Coordinates of C-alpha atoms in Angstrom, one line a residue:
Chain A
M195 CA 0.0 0.0 0.0
T196 CA 1.2 3.5 -0.9
F197 CA 0.0 6.9 0.2
Y198 CA -2.3 6.9 -2.9
D199 CA -4.2 3.9 -1.5
Y200 CA -4.1 5.2 2.1
K201 CA -5.5 8.5 1.2
Q202 CA -8.6 7.1 -0.4
K203 CA -10.4 7.0 2.9
W204 CA -10.6 10.7 2.9
D205 CA -12.7 12.6 0.4
W206 CA -11.6 16.1 -0.7
D207 CA -15.1 17.6 -0.6
K208 CA -16.1 16.0 2.7
M209 CA -12.9 17.2 4.3
T210 CA -13.5 20.7 3.0
L211 CA -17.0 20.7 4.6
F212 CA -15.6 19.2 7.8
I213 CA -13.1 22.1 8.0
E214 CA -15.6 24.8 7.2
N215 CA -18.0 23.4 9.9
A216 CA -15.5 23.1 12.7
T217 CA -16.6 25.1 15.8
A218 CA -14.8 27.0 18.5
A219 CA -15.6 24.1 20.8
D220 CA -13.8 21.7 18.4
V221 CA -10.8 24.0 18.4
E222 CA -10.7 24.2 22.2
R223 CA -10.9 20.4 22.5
V224 CA -8.0 20.0 20.1
L225 CA -5.9 22.7 21.8
A226 CA -6.4 20.9 25.1
K227 CA -4.5 18.0 23.7
G228 CA -1.2 19.9 23.2
V229 CA 1.3 18.7 20.6
N230 CA 1.4 15.6 18.4
I231 CA -2.2 15.5 17.3
T232 CA -3.9 13.5 14.6
P233 CA -4.4 14.9 11.0
E234 CA -8.2 15.2 11.7
D235 CA -7.4 17.4 14.8
F236 CA -4.9 19.3 12.6
A237 CA -7.8 20.0 10.2
V238 CA -9.7 21.7 13.0
L239 CA -6.7 24.0 13.6
V240 CA -6.5 25.2 10.0
S241 CA -10.3 25.9 10.0
P242 CA -11.8 29.4 10.1
A243 CA -13.0 28.6 13.6
A244 CA -9.4 28.4 14.8
A245 CA -8.4 31.9 13.5
P246 CA -9.4 33.6 16.8
Y247 CA -7.1 31.2 18.7
L248 CA -4.0 32.1 16.7
E249 CA -2.3 33.8 19.7
Q250 CA -2.7 30.7 21.8
M251 CA -1.5 28.4 18.9
A252 CA 1.5 30.6 18.4
R253 CA 2.4 30.4 22.1
M254 CA 2.1 26.6 22.1
S255 CA 4.0 26.3 18.9
A256 CA 6.8 28.5 20.2
E257 CA 7.1 26.5 23.4
A258 CA 7.2 23.1 21.7
T259 CA 9.7 24.3 19.1
R260 CA 12.1 25.6 21.9
R261 CA 11.9 22.3 23.7
R262 CA 12.6 20.2 20.6
F263 CA 15.0 22.5 18.6
G264 CA 16.3 24.9 21.2
R265 CA 17.2 28.5 20.4
T266 CA 18.7 27.6 17.0
M267 CA 17.9 28.3 13.4
Q268 CA 19.3 26.2 10.6
I269 CA 20.2 28.0 7.4
Y270 CA 20.8 26.9 3.8
T271 CA 20.7 28.3 0.4
P272 CA 19.3 27.1 -2.9
L273 CA 21.4 26.5 -6.0
Y274 CA 19.6 26.5 -9.3
I275 CA 21.6 24.4 -11.7
S276 CA 19.2 24.1 -14.6
N277 CA 16.0 25.8 -15.7
Y278 CA 15.2 23.6 -18.7
C279 CA 11.7 22.2 -18.3
T280 CA 9.3 20.1 -20.2
N281 CA 6.3 20.7 -18.0
H282 CA 3.4 23.1 -18.6
C283 CA 2.6 24.1 -15.0
V284 CA 0.3 27.1 -15.5
Y285 CA 1.7 28.9 -12.4
C286 CA 5.4 28.5 -13.0
G287 CA 8.1 30.8 -14.5
F288 CA 10.0 27.8 -15.8
N289 CA 6.9 26.6 -17.8
C290 CA 8.2 25.2 -21.1
K291 CA 6.0 27.6 -23.1
N292 CA 7.6 30.7 -21.5
K293 CA 10.2 32.2 -23.8
I294 CA 13.0 32.6 -21.4
G295 CA 16.7 31.9 -21.6
R296 CA 17.4 28.3 -20.7
V297 CA 20.6 27.2 -19.0
T298 CA 22.1 24.1 -17.5
L299 CA 25.3 24.8 -15.5
T300 CA 28.4 22.9 -16.2
Q301 CA 30.3 21.3 -13.3
E302 CA 32.8 24.1 -13.5
Q303 CA 30.0 26.7 -13.3
I304 CA 28.5 24.8 -10.3
E305 CA 31.8 24.9 -8.6
K306 CA 32.0 28.6 -9.2
E307 CA 28.6 29.1 -7.7
A308 CA 29.5 27.0 -4.7
Q309 CA 32.6 29.2 -4.1
A310 CA 30.5 32.3 -4.5
I311 CA 28.0 31.1 -1.9
Q312 CA 30.7 30.4 0.6
S313 CA 32.6 33.7 -0.1
G314 CA 32.5 36.6 2.3
G315 CA 33.0 34.2 5.3
H316 CA 29.6 32.5 4.9
P317 CA 30.1 29.0 6.2
F318 CA 27.1 27.5 4.4
K319 CA 27.2 23.7 4.8
H320 CA 23.6 22.9 3.7
I321 CA 22.8 23.3 0.0
L322 CA 19.6 22.7 -2.0
L323 CA 20.1 21.9 -5.7
V324 CA 17.2 22.8 -7.9
T325 CA 16.4 21.9 -11.5
G326 CA 13.4 22.0 -13.8
E327 CA 12.1 18.7 -15.2
S328 CA 14.1 17.9 -18.3
P329 CA 15.9 14.6 -18.2
K330 CA 17.6 15.4 -21.4
H331 CA 19.3 18.5 -19.9
A332 CA 19.4 17.5 -16.3
G333 CA 19.0 13.8 -15.8
V334 CA 20.0 11.5 -13.0
D335 CA 23.6 11.2 -14.1
Y336 CA 23.9 15.0 -14.2
M337 CA 22.4 15.2 -10.7
A338 CA 24.9 12.6 -9.4
E339 CA 27.8 14.5 -10.9
S340 CA 26.5 17.8 -9.4
I341 CA 26.1 16.2 -6.0
D342 CA 29.8 15.0 -6.2
T343 CA 30.8 18.6 -7.1
V344 CA 29.0 20.4 -4.3
S345 CA 30.0 17.7 -1.8
K346 CA 33.5 19.2 -2.0
Y347 CA 32.0 22.3 -0.4
F348 CA 28.9 21.3 1.5
E349 CA 28.0 18.6 4.1
Q350 CA 24.3 18.2 3.5
T351 CA 22.9 18.2 0.0
S352 CA 19.2 18.4 -0.8
I353 CA 17.5 18.3 -4.2
E354 CA 14.3 19.8 -5.5
V355 CA 13.9 18.1 -8.9
Q356 CA 11.3 16.0 -10.7
P357 CA 10.1 12.8 -9.0
L358 CA 12.5 10.0 -9.6
D359 CA 12.4 6.2 -9.5
T360 CA 13.5 4.2 -6.5
A361 CA 16.7 3.1 -8.1
D362 CA 17.6 6.7 -8.9
Y363 CA 17.2 7.8 -5.3
A364 CA 19.4 4.8 -4.3
K365 CA 22.0 5.9 -6.7
L366 CA 22.0 9.5 -5.7
M367 CA 22.3 8.5 -2.0
E368 CA 25.5 6.7 -2.9
H369 CA 26.8 10.1 -4.1
G370 CA 25.8 11.8 -0.8
L371 CA 22.2 12.9 -1.3
H372 CA 20.6 13.7 2.1
T373 CA 17.2 15.3 1.5
V374 CA 14.6 15.3 -1.3
C375 CA 11.9 18.0 -1.6
V376 CA 8.9 17.1 -3.8
Y377 CA 5.8 19.2 -3.4
Q378 CA 2.5 17.8 -4.5
E379 CA 1.3 21.3 -5.5
T380 CA -2.3 20.2 -4.8
Y381 CA -3.8 17.0 -3.3
N382 CA -7.0 17.7 -5.2
E383 CA -6.8 14.8 -7.7
K384 CA -9.7 16.0 -9.8
R385 CA -8.3 19.5 -10.3
Y386 CA -4.6 18.6 -10.4
P387 CA -4.7 18.1 -14.3
L388 CA -6.0 21.7 -14.8
Y389 CA -2.7 23.0 -13.5
H390 CA -0.5 20.4 -15.1
P391 CA -2.0 20.0 -18.6
A392 CA 0.9 18.3 -20.2
G393 CA 4.4 16.9 -19.6
R394 CA 5.5 14.1 -17.2
K395 CA 4.2 16.1 -14.2
R396 CA 0.6 15.3 -15.4
D397 CA 0.9 12.0 -13.6
Y398 CA -0.7 12.8 -10.2
R399 CA -0.2 9.4 -8.7
Y400 CA 3.4 9.0 -9.6
R401 CA 4.1 12.3 -8.0
L402 CA 2.0 11.5 -4.9
E403 CA 3.9 8.2 -4.4
T404 CA 7.3 9.8 -4.5
P405 CA 7.9 9.9 -0.8
D406 CA 7.1 6.2 -0.7
R407 CA 9.9 5.5 -3.2
M408 CA 12.2 7.6 -1.1
G409 CA 11.2 6.0 2.1
E410 CA 12.0 2.6 0.6
V411 CA 15.7 3.5 0.1
G412 CA 16.0 5.4 3.4
I413 CA 16.4 9.0 2.2
Y414 CA 17.3 10.9 5.4
K415 CA 14.7 13.6 5.0
V416 CA 11.7 14.1 2.9
G417 CA 10.4 17.7 2.2
V418 CA 6.7 17.9 1.4
G419 CA 4.3 20.8 0.8
N420 CA 1.6 22.1 -1.5
L421 CA 1.5 25.2 -3.6
I422 CA -0.6 27.5 -1.3
G423 CA -3.3 29.3 -3.1
L424 CA -3.9 26.9 -6.0
E425 CA -6.8 25.1 -4.4
N426 CA -8.5 25.5 -1.0
W427 CA -5.5 25.9 1.1
R428 CA -7.1 24.5 4.3
T429 CA -8.1 21.2 2.6
D430 CA -4.7 21.0 0.9
A431 CA -3.0 21.5 4.3
F432 CA -5.1 18.6 5.8
F433 CA -3.9 16.2 3.1
T434 CA -0.3 17.5 3.4
A435 CA -0.6 16.7 7.2
L436 CA -2.0 13.3 6.4
H437 CA 1.0 12.7 4.1
I438 CA 3.4 13.7 6.9
H439 CA 1.6 11.5 9.4
Y440 CA 1.8 8.6 6.9
I441 CA 5.5 9.1 6.1
Q442 CA 6.5 9.5 9.8
N443 CA 4.7 6.3 10.8
K444 CA 5.6 4.1 7.8
Y445 CA 9.2 5.3 7.1
W446 CA 10.2 6.0 10.7
R447 CA 13.9 6.3 9.9
T448 CA 13.2 9.3 7.6
K449 CA 12.7 12.8 8.8
C450 CA 10.0 15.1 7.5
S451 CA 10.1 18.8 6.7
I452 CA 7.4 21.1 5.4
S453 CA 7.7 24.2 3.2
F454 CA 5.2 26.9 2.3
P455 CA 5.5 27.9 -1.4
R456 CA 2.8 30.6 -1.5
L457 CA 1.2 32.2 -4.5
R458 CA 0.4 35.9 -4.1
P459 CA -1.8 38.0 -6.2
F460 CA 0.1 40.5 -8.3
V461 CA -0.5 43.2 -10.8
G462 CA -0.1 42.3 -14.4
E463 CA -0.4 39.2 -16.6
G464 CA 0.2 35.8 -15.2
F465 CA -1.3 33.2 -12.9
Q466 CA -3.3 34.6 -10.0
P467 CA -4.0 32.4 -6.9
N468 CA -7.5 31.0 -6.8
Y469 CA -7.4 31.1 -3.0
P470 CA -5.4 34.0 -1.8
T471 CA -3.9 33.8 1.7
S472 CA -2.7 36.4 4.1
E473 CA 0.3 36.3 6.4
R474 CA -2.1 35.6 9.2
D475 CA -3.3 32.5 7.4
L476 CA 0.3 31.4 6.8
L477 CA 1.1 31.7 10.5
Q478 CA -2.0 29.7 11.3
L479 CA -0.6 27.0 9.0
I480 CA 2.9 27.1 10.6
T481 CA 1.7 26.8 14.1
A482 CA -0.8 24.1 13.2
Y483 CA 1.9 22.0 11.6
R484 CA 4.0 22.4 14.8
L485 CA 1.1 21.1 16.9
L486 CA 0.7 18.3 14.4
S487 CA 4.2 17.1 15.1
E488 CA 6.8 18.4 17.6
D489 CA 9.7 17.1 15.5
L490 CA 8.6 18.3 12.1
E491 CA 11.2 20.6 10.5
I492 CA 9.5 23.8 9.3
S493 CA 11.2 25.7 6.6
L494 CA 10.5 29.2 5.5
S495 CA 12.0 30.6 2.3
T496 CA 12.8 34.0 1.0
R497 CA 9.5 34.1 -0.8
E498 CA 8.2 35.8 2.4
R499 CA 9.1 39.3 3.2
P500 CA 11.6 40.3 5.9
H501 CA 8.9 41.6 8.3
F502 CA 7.1 38.3 8.4
R503 CA 10.3 36.1 8.4
D504 CA 11.8 38.0 11.3
N505 CA 8.7 37.9 13.4
V506 CA 8.1 34.1 13.0
I507 CA 11.7 33.1 14.0
E508 CA 10.5 32.1 17.4
L509 CA 7.1 30.8 16.5
G510 CA 7.8 27.4 15.0
V511 CA 10.2 27.8 12.1
T512 CA 13.4 25.7 12.3
T513 CA 15.0 26.3 8.9
M514 CA 15.5 29.4 6.7
S515 CA 17.1 30.1 3.4
A516 CA 19.3 33.2 3.1
G517 CA 20.8 35.2 0.3
S518 CA 18.8 33.1 -2.3
K519 CA 19.2 33.6 -6.0
T520 CA 16.7 31.7 -8.1
A521 CA 18.3 32.0 -11.5
P522 CA 21.1 29.5 -12.6
G523 CA 24.4 31.2 -12.3
G524 CA 23.0 34.0 -10.1
Y525 CA 25.6 33.8 -7.3
S526 CA 28.8 34.1 -9.3
D527 CA 27.4 36.5 -11.9
D528 CA 25.4 39.6 -10.7
D529 CA 24.4 40.3 -14.3
V530 CA 22.6 37.0 -14.9
N531 CA 19.5 37.7 -16.7
K532 CA 16.7 38.4 -14.3
E533 CA 14.3 36.6 -16.6
L534 CA 16.0 33.3 -15.8
E535 CA 14.5 33.5 -12.3
Q536 CA 11.8 31.0 -11.2
F537 CA 10.2 33.5 -8.8
S538 CA 11.3 36.7 -7.3
V539 CA 12.3 36.7 -3.7
N540 CA 10.6 39.0 -1.2
D541 CA 13.5 38.8 1.3
D542 CA 16.5 39.9 -0.7
R543 CA 18.6 41.0 2.3
S544 CA 22.2 39.9 2.3
V545 CA 23.2 36.8 4.2
D546 CA 24.8 39.0 6.9
E547 CA 21.6 40.9 7.4
I548 CA 19.6 37.7 7.8
V549 CA 22.1 36.2 10.2
K550 CA 22.0 39.4 12.2
A551 CA 18.2 39.3 12.3
I552 CA 18.3 35.7 13.6
K553 CA 20.9 36.6 16.3
A554 CA 18.8 39.5 17.4
H555 CA 16.3 37.0 18.6
D556 CA 19.0 35.4 20.8
F557 CA 19.3 32.5 18.4
E558 CA 22.3 30.5 17.3
V559 CA 22.6 30.2 13.5
V560 CA 23.3 26.6 12.7
W561 CA 25.2 26.3 9.4
K562 CA 26.1 22.6 9.9
D563 CA 23.9 19.9 11.3
W564 CA 25.1 17.0 9.3
D565 CA 28.4 15.5 8.4
L566 CA 29.0 13.9 5.0
S567 CA 30.7 11.0 6.9
L568 CA 27.3 10.1 8.2
N569 CA 26.2 9.4 4.6
Y570 CA 27.8 6.0 5.0
N571 CA 26.8 5.1 1.5
T572 CA 29.0 7.8 0.1
F573 CA 32.1 6.0 1.2
R574 CA 33.4 3.5 -1.3
A575 CA 34.6 0.1 0.0
A576 CA 38.2 1.1 -0.1
E577 CA 37.7 4.2 2.0
R578 CA 35.7 2.2 4.5
K579 CA 38.6 -0.3 4.9
A580 CA 41.1 2.5 5.3
L581 CA 39.4 3.5 8.5
Chain B
M111 CA 36.5 9.5 48.8
D112 CA 33.4 9.5 46.8
T113 CA 34.7 9.5 43.2
L114 CA 33.2 8.3 39.9
N115 CA 35.4 6.4 37.6
I116 CA 34.4 5.7 34.0
G117 CA 36.8 3.7 31.9
G118 CA 39.7 4.6 34.1
R119 CA 38.9 8.3 34.2
V120 CA 38.0 10.0 37.4
M121 CA 35.1 12.4 36.9
R122 CA 35.3 15.6 38.8
S123 CA 31.6 16.1 38.6
R124 CA 28.6 13.8 38.4
L125 CA 26.8 16.1 36.0
F126 CA 27.5 15.5 32.3
V127 CA 26.1 18.1 29.9
G128 CA 25.2 18.3 26.2
T129 CA 25.9 21.1 23.8
G130 CA 22.8 21.4 21.6
K131 CA 20.1 24.0 21.4
F132 CA 22.0 26.9 23.0
A133 CA 21.2 30.5 21.9
S134 CA 24.9 31.0 21.2
N135 CA 28.3 29.2 21.7
A136 CA 29.2 32.0 24.1
V137 CA 26.2 31.2 26.3
M138 CA 27.0 27.5 26.0
S139 CA 30.5 28.0 27.3
K140 CA 29.3 30.0 30.3
A141 CA 26.6 27.6 31.1
I142 CA 29.0 24.6 31.0
E143 CA 31.4 26.4 33.4
A144 CA 28.5 27.1 35.8
T145 CA 27.6 23.3 35.9
G146 CA 31.1 22.5 37.0
S147 CA 30.9 19.5 34.6
S148 CA 34.1 17.8 33.4
L149 CA 32.5 15.8 30.6
V150 CA 30.7 17.5 27.8
T151 CA 29.1 15.6 24.9
V152 CA 29.2 17.0 21.3
A153 CA 27.5 15.7 18.2
L154 CA 29.9 14.9 15.4
K155 CA 27.4 16.3 12.9
R156 CA 27.4 19.7 14.4
V157 CA 31.2 20.3 14.2
S158 CA 33.8 20.5 11.4
L159 CA 36.4 18.0 12.7
E160 CA 39.0 19.1 10.2
D161 CA 38.4 22.8 10.9
K162 CA 40.7 24.1 13.7
E163 CA 38.6 27.3 13.8
D164 CA 35.3 25.5 14.3
D165 CA 33.4 27.9 16.5
M166 CA 31.7 25.2 18.6
L167 CA 34.9 23.2 19.2
R168 CA 36.7 26.4 20.1
S169 CA 34.0 27.4 22.6
L170 CA 34.4 24.0 24.3
K171 CA 38.1 24.4 25.0
L172 CA 37.5 24.9 28.7
P173 CA 39.9 24.1 31.5
G174 CA 39.2 20.7 33.0
V175 CA 36.5 19.8 30.5
E176 CA 36.8 16.7 28.4
L177 CA 34.9 16.2 25.2
L178 CA 32.7 13.2 24.8
P179 CA 31.9 12.8 21.1
N180 CA 28.5 11.3 20.3
T181 CA 27.3 9.5 17.2
S182 CA 23.9 11.2 16.9
G183 CA 22.7 10.9 13.3
V184 CA 23.8 7.3 12.6
R185 CA 21.1 4.8 12.0
N186 CA 22.8 1.5 12.5
A187 CA 25.9 -0.2 14.0
E188 CA 28.0 0.0 10.9
E189 CA 27.5 3.7 10.6
A190 CA 28.2 4.1 14.3
L191 CA 31.6 2.3 13.9
F192 CA 32.5 4.5 11.1
A193 CA 31.6 7.7 12.9
A194 CA 33.4 6.5 16.1
R195 CA 36.6 5.9 14.3
L196 CA 36.5 9.3 12.7
A197 CA 35.8 11.0 16.0
R198 CA 38.7 9.2 17.7
E199 CA 41.1 10.2 14.9
A200 CA 40.0 13.8 14.8
L201 CA 39.5 14.5 18.5
G202 CA 42.1 12.1 19.9
T203 CA 39.9 10.5 22.5
N204 CA 38.8 6.9 23.1
L205 CA 35.6 8.1 24.9
L206 CA 32.5 7.6 22.9
K207 CA 28.8 8.2 23.6
L208 CA 27.2 5.6 21.5
E209 CA 23.8 6.9 20.2
I210 CA 22.0 5.0 17.6
H211 CA 18.5 6.3 17.2
P212 CA 17.1 5.7 13.8
D213 CA 13.6 6.7 15.0
Q214 CA 13.3 10.3 13.8
R215 CA 10.5 11.3 16.0
Y216 CA 11.2 10.3 19.6
L217 CA 14.9 9.5 19.0
M218 CA 14.4 6.2 20.6
P219 CA 17.6 4.2 20.7
D220 CA 17.9 1.0 18.7
P221 CA 18.8 -1.8 21.3
V222 CA 19.9 -4.4 18.7
E223 CA 22.2 -2.1 16.8
T224 CA 23.6 -0.5 20.0
L225 CA 24.6 -3.8 21.4
K226 CA 26.2 -4.9 18.2
A227 CA 28.2 -1.7 17.9
C228 CA 29.2 -1.8 21.5
E229 CA 30.7 -5.2 21.2
Q230 CA 32.9 -4.2 18.3
L231 CA 33.9 -0.8 19.7
V232 CA 35.0 -2.3 22.9
K233 CA 37.2 -4.7 20.9
E234 CA 38.7 -1.7 19.2
G235 CA 39.6 0.0 22.5
F236 CA 36.9 2.5 22.8
I237 CA 35.5 3.5 26.2
V238 CA 31.8 3.0 25.2
M239 CA 29.0 4.9 26.9
P240 CA 25.8 3.7 25.3
Y241 CA 22.5 5.6 25.3
I242 CA 19.7 3.2 25.7
H243 CA 16.2 2.6 26.8
A244 CA 15.7 1.9 30.5
D245 CA 15.9 -1.8 29.8
P246 CA 17.5 -3.8 32.7
V247 CA 18.4 -6.9 30.5
L248 CA 19.9 -4.7 27.8
C249 CA 22.0 -3.1 30.5
K250 CA 23.3 -6.4 31.6
R251 CA 24.1 -7.4 28.0
L252 CA 26.0 -4.2 27.5
E253 CA 27.9 -4.7 30.7
D254 CA 28.9 -8.2 29.5
A255 CA 30.0 -6.6 26.2
G256 CA 32.3 -4.3 28.1
A257 CA 30.5 -1.0 28.1
A258 CA 32.2 1.5 30.5
C259 CA 28.8 2.5 31.9
V260 CA 25.2 2.4 30.8
M261 CA 23.1 5.5 30.0
P262 CA 19.4 4.7 30.3
L263 CA 16.9 7.4 29.5
G264 CA 14.5 9.0 32.0
A265 CA 12.1 10.1 29.3
P266 CA 12.4 10.9 25.5
I267 CA 15.3 13.2 24.6
G268 CA 14.4 16.9 25.0
S269 CA 11.0 16.1 26.6
N270 CA 11.8 17.4 30.1
K271 CA 9.4 14.9 31.4
G272 CA 11.7 13.7 34.2
L273 CA 12.0 10.1 35.4
A274 CA 9.2 8.5 33.5
T275 CA 11.1 5.2 33.6
L276 CA 11.6 5.3 37.3
E277 CA 10.7 1.7 38.1
F278 CA 13.1 0.3 35.5
L279 CA 15.9 2.7 36.6
R280 CA 15.5 1.4 40.1
I281 CA 16.1 -2.2 38.8
I282 CA 19.0 -1.1 36.6
I283 CA 20.7 0.7 39.5
E284 CA 20.2 -2.2 41.8
Q285 CA 21.8 -4.7 39.4
S286 CA 24.5 -2.8 37.7
N287 CA 28.2 -3.4 38.0
V288 CA 29.1 -0.4 35.9
P289 CA 28.2 3.2 36.6
V290 CA 24.6 4.2 35.7
V291 CA 24.2 7.6 34.0
V292 CA 20.6 8.7 33.6
D293 CA 20.5 10.4 30.3
A294 CA 17.7 12.3 28.5
G295 CA 14.4 13.6 29.8
I296 CA 15.6 15.3 32.9
G297 CA 13.9 18.7 32.9
T298 CA 14.5 20.2 36.3
P299 CA 17.1 20.2 39.0
S300 CA 14.7 18.4 41.4
Q301 CA 14.4 15.5 38.9
A302 CA 18.2 15.4 38.6
A303 CA 18.4 15.3 42.4
A304 CA 15.8 12.5 42.4
A305 CA 17.9 10.4 40.0
M306 CA 20.9 10.9 42.2
E307 CA 19.0 10.0 45.4
L308 CA 17.8 6.9 43.7
G309 CA 21.5 5.9 43.3
A310 CA 22.4 6.9 39.8
D311 CA 26.1 7.5 39.5
A312 CA 25.6 10.6 37.3
V313 CA 23.1 12.4 35.1
L314 CA 23.4 13.9 31.6
V315 CA 21.4 17.1 31.0
N316 CA 21.1 19.3 27.9
T317 CA 17.8 20.7 26.9
A318 CA 16.8 21.7 30.4
I319 CA 19.8 24.0 30.7
A320 CA 20.1 25.2 27.0
V321 CA 16.4 26.2 26.7
A322 CA 16.1 27.7 30.2
G323 CA 15.4 31.5 30.5
D324 CA 18.9 31.8 32.0
P325 CA 21.0 28.9 31.0
V326 CA 24.0 29.9 33.1
A327 CA 21.9 30.2 36.3
M328 CA 20.1 26.9 35.5
G329 CA 23.5 25.2 34.9
H330 CA 24.5 26.2 38.4
A331 CA 21.2 25.0 39.8
F332 CA 21.7 21.6 38.3
K333 CA 25.2 21.5 39.8
L334 CA 23.8 22.1 43.2
A335 CA 21.0 19.6 42.7
V336 CA 23.3 16.8 41.6
E337 CA 25.6 17.4 44.5
A338 CA 22.7 17.5 46.9
G339 CA 21.2 14.3 45.4
R340 CA 24.4 12.5 45.7
E341 CA 25.0 13.6 49.3
A342 CA 21.5 12.5 50.2
F343 CA 22.1 9.1 48.6
L344 CA 25.3 8.6 50.6
A345 CA 23.6 9.8 53.7
K346 CA 21.0 7.0 53.2
T347 CA 17.6 8.7 53.0
A348 CA 15.0 8.0 55.7
P349 CA 12.3 5.6 54.7
V350 CA 8.9 6.9 53.6
N351 CA 5.9 6.2 55.8
D352 CA 2.2 6.6 54.9
K353 CA 1.3 7.4 58.5
A354 CA 2.9 8.0 61.8
S355 CA 4.0 4.6 63.2
A356 CA 2.5 3.8 66.6
T357 CA 4.8 2.4 69.2
S358 CA 4.8 -1.4 68.8
P359 CA 1.0 -1.8 69.2
L360 CA 1.0 -5.5 68.1
T361 CA 4.1 -6.6 70.0
A362 CA 3.8 -4.5 73.1
F363 CA 2.5 -7.6 75.0
L364 CA 5.9 -9.1 74.8
N365 CA 7.1 -6.5 77.3
D366 CA 4.4 -7.5 79.8

């Protein structure tokens, strides 16, 4: 059984109604339980009825996060290595129909980017490699090679690329892969095809079962999430929580993390969110996820503005990106064409400024929480014997 | 003299401390000094072993404080062996806190892998201090395998729930031929004192100090509590009675 089968017990429309109909009494009953609640209880906390309880949720979330993670914030930075894409995602800047410059970085260029990221005394040790979906330009062999390259500089490598097969994940783990992020975009199976009309990404089930394939080979950490604003964000949050709960219980050696890619309305042409969310809504999500699971890693990217990011440092978040450039080549070359970017960041402060903001909360910035030597698989037989 | 000896080392203090979750390395240093601890555990994954300038390692260079590398992050015996050898080489110490907790949620130690790794590490000359569940039989097995001490948990790591495993700790302490260090779960100085009164040889505390409002003051409070608990244990605590005992009501007739 995979998550696709598991999830059949819950119907999208019924859950939507359940969430809409939750009452204040339901919310109080759930909050009385504290942390580590069920996905159904989580659904109550993302309901409109829970909105007036946000202050209490924030307090509970902050307390649980301090206990589990202490006064620390992990930081990482994304490295876009290819923006070729064969998909037609209607909301994405990398959509294959968009006439933008396409690049796949060479290993030399990746190395230059890695050096640029660590320049200025920034001891980044966690890196996220990002590609569009184009096996021809950025296939599994290219990813393996790229992981080898960045492993000279970083201790923990994550990827955010297309869903892969089990054997591919196993292979990449041998090269030192630690974490894989695959966001479902929406768990609404009926409407998923509207947003993904063509390309390999049209296959809802293959994407949904990706964490199962990762769990099978023991990926260290799985990053999940949904594109907030595409569909009813409350219902999507419930299914994301259900997915987390499923992964945690079935693949208990694998950590889980949640991210919040959020669509915002904007002036001009382009995809507008069907279900706009406010920062208040986002904080409700963050704190509800913390109450779902005390040990869930909660990541907040530079998509959110500084005012919001700085103020949620203590409220549940455990991981932040800093100094992000979302165009391939953007770190080593300031003049890289802006149109290569996947999305524009709302927190474009320098790494130093973000570090300062974190420290202002009396938090330690954790650059390194993994050692490549722990990726036992990365060590070839000869090296193993040597020790 | 009341001294604690683990693997041939005399420990100045019966309070061991961890280094995670502190608001800064500077606060960590000061808090450790306040605890008076002579044994401080550090996760291999958090430090750059090859980097002489590593901020955390530098902050732990304190007089009279010995580093106890731990294998947090490994998921099986094989990985633990690998990490242990790296730590010995880089830090020049045979001491090792063996932690194998593949469970990512409650960080529960894997008893099978821990025993397997302990057997091999002892053969390789390590002074093995294994983190385990409060399982009396496992403690005996580890003792047989040559562990320098056993480190059963009071409650899940970081939970601050105190001595949730009290009844089993009692059995472990009663039976053990190696020092018993209560590790994980201790949330307050009074709980640390309770563990010491019970007869634990030492306790290991991290979250309760690191996350306290004032970690330095809390570190000192734990120092006092551990000392008080130990003295109370040595002084042999008075028995607990449910009610005042009447003077020999049943046997008074014998005096007639």
